[in-house]
PDB file of C-alpha atoms in Angstrom:
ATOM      1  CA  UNK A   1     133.823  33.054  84.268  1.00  0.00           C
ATOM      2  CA  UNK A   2     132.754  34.633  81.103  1.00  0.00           C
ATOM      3  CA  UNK A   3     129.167  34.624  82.132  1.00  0.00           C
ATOM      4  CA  UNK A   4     129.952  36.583  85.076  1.00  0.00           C
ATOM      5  CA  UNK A   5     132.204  38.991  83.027  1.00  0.00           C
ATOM      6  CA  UNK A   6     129.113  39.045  80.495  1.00  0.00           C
ATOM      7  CA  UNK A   7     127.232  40.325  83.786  1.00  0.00           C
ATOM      8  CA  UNK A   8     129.845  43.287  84.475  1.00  0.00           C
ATOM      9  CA  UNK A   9     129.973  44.122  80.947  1.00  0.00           C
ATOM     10  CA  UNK A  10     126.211  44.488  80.440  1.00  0.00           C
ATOM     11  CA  UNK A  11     125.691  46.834  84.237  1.00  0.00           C
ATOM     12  CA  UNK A  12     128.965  48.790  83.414  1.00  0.00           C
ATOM     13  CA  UNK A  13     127.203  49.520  79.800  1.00  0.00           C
ATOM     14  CA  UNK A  14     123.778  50.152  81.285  1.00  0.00           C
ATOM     15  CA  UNK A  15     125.192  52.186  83.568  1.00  0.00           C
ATOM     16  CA  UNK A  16     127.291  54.424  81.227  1.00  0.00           C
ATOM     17  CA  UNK A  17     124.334  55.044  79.489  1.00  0.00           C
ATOM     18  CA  UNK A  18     122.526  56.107  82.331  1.00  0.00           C
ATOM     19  CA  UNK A  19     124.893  58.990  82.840  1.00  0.00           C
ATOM     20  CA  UNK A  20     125.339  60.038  79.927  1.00  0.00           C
ATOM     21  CA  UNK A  21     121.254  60.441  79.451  1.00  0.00           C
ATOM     22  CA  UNK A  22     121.491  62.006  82.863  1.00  0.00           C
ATOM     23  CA  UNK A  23     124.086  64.503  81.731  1.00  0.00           C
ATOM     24  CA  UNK A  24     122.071  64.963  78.325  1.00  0.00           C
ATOM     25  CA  UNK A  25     119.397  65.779  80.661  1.00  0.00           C
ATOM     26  CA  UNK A  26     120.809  68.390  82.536  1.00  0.00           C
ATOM     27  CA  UNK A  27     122.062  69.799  79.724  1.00  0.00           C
ATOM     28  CA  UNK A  28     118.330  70.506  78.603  1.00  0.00           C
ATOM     29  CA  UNK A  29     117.301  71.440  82.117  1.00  0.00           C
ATOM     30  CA  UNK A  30     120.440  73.860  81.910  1.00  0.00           C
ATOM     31  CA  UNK A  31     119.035  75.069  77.967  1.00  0.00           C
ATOM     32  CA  UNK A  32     115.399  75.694  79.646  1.00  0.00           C
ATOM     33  CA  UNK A  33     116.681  77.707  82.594  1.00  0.00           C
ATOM     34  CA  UNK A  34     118.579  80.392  81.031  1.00  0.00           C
ATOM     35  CA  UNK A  35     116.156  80.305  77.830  1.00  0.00           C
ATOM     36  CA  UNK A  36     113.238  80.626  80.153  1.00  0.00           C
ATOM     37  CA  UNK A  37     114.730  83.179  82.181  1.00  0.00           C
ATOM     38  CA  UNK A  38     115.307  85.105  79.017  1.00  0.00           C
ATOM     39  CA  UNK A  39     111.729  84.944  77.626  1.00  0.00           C
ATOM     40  CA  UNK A  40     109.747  86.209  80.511  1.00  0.00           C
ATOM     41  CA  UNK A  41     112.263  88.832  81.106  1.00  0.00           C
ATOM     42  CA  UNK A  42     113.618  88.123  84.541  1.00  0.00           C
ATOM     43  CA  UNK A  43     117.300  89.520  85.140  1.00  0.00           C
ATOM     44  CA  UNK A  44     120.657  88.316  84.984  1.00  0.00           C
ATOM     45  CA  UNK A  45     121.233  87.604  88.887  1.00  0.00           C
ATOM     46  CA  UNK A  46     117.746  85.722  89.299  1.00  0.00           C
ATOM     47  CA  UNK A  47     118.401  82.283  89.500  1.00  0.00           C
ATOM     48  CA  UNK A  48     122.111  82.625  89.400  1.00  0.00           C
ATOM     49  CA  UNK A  49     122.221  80.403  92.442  1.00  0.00           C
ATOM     50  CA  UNK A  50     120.229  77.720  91.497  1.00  0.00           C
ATOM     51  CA  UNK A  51     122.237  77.917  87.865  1.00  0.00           C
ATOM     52  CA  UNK A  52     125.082  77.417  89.929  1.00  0.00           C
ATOM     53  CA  UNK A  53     124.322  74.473  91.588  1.00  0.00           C
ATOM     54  CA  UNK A  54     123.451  72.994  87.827  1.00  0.00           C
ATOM     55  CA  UNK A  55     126.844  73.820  86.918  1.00  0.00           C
ATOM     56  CA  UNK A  56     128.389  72.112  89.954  1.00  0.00           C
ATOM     57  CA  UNK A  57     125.852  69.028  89.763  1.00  0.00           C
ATOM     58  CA  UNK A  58     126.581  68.922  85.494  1.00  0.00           C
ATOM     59  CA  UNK A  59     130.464  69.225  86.866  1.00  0.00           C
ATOM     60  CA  UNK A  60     129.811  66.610  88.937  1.00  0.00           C
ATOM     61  CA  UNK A  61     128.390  64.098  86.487  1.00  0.00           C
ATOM     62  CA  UNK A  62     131.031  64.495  83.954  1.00  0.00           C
ATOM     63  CA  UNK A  63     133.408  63.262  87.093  1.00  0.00           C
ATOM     64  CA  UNK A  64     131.561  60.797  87.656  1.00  0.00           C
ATOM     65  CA  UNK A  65     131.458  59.519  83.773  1.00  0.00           C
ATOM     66  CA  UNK A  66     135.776  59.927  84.112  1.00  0.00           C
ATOM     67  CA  UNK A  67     135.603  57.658  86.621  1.00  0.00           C
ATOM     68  CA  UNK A  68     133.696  54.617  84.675  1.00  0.00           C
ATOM     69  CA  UNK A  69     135.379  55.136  82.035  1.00  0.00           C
ATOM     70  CA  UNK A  70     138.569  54.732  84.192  1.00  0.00           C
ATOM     71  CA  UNK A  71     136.934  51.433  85.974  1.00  0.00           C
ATOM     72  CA  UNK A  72     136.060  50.322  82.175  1.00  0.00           C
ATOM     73  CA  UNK A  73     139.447  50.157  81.152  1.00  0.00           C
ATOM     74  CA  UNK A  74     140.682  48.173  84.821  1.00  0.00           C
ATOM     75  CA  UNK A  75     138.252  46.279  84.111  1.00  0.00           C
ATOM     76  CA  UNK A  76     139.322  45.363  80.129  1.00  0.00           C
ATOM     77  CA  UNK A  77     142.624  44.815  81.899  1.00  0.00           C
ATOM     78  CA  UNK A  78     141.550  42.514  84.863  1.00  0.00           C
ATOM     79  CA  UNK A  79     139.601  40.022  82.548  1.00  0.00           C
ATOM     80  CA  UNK A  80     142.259  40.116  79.735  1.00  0.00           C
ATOM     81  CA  UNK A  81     144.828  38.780  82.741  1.00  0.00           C
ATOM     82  CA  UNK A  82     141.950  35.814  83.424  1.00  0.00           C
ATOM     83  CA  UNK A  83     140.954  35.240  80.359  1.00  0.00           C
ATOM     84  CA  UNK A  84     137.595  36.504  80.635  1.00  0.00           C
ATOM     85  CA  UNK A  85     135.313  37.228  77.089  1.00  0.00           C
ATOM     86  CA  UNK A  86     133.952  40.593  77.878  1.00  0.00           C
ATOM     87  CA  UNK A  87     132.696  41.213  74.621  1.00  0.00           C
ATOM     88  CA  UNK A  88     129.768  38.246  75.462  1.00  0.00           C
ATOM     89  CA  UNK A  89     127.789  41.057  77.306  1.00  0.00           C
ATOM     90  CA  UNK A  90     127.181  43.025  74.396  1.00  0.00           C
ATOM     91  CA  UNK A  91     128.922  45.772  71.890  1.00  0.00           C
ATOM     92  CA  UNK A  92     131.396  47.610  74.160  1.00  0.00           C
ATOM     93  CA  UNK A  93     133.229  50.186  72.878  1.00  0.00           C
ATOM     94  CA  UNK A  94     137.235  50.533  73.930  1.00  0.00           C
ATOM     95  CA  UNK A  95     138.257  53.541  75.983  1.00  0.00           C
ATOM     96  CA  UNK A  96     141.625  54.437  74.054  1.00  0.00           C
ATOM     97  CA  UNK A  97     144.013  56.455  76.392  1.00  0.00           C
ATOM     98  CA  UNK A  98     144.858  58.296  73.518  1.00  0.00           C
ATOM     99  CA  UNK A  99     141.997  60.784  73.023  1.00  0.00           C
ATOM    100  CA  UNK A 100     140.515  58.801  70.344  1.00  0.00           C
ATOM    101  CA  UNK A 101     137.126  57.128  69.119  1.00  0.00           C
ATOM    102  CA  UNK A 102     137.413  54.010  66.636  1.00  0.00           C
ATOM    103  CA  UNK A 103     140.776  56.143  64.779  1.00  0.00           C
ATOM    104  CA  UNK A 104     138.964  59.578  65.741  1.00  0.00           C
ATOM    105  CA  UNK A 105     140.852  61.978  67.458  1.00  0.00           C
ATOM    106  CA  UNK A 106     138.529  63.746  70.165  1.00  0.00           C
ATOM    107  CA  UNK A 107     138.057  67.483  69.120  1.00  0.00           C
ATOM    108  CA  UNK A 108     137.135  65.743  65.474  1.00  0.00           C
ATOM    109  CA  UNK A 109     134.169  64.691  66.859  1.00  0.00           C
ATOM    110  CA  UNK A 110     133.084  68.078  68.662  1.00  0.00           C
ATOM    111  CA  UNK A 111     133.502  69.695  65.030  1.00  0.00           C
ATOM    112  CA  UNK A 112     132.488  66.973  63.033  1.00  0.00           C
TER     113      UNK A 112
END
């Protein structure tokens, strides 16, 4: 049981990661179209479309990144009711409903 938990735990991680480089990413693809724009002079409305769909597709992501974090914590909850070891797949951090990180309340950490 906890082996197969220890699976879970380790592809839930990996894949949390994965987003959140993916968001990171568009977040610099975002930074290079408006910047670029800007520096060879192009106006405001070129590109807007194609900025657009960034936004939705950025929008998209952090949905997406909601939802594991959602299917983390049903997850915590379904192996804590078998008795499954999560932890044995590596450092997971918890998901607190509260708006907090490790005692950190979350607009701390935007201004921190």
């Amino acid at each position: 049981m906890n082996q197969f938990a220890s699976v879970i735990a380790a592809d839930l991680h990996e894949t949390e990661l994965r987003v959140d480089m993916s968001l990171a990413q568009a977040g610099t693809l975002l930074t290079s179209m408006t910047s670029g724009r800007i520096e060879v002079g192009l106006p405001a409305q070129f590109g807007q479309c194609a900025l657009a769909k960034l936004g939705k597709a950025i929008t998209d992501g952090i949905e997406y990144r909601s939802s594991l974090v959602s299917l983390h914590r049903s997850l915590e909850a379904a192996g804590g009711k078998i008795g499954a070891d999560w932890a044995l797949g590596g450092p997971l951090e918890p998901k607190p409903d509260d708006g907090t990180k490790h005692g950190t309340k979350s607009a701390e950490l935007v201004t921190s």
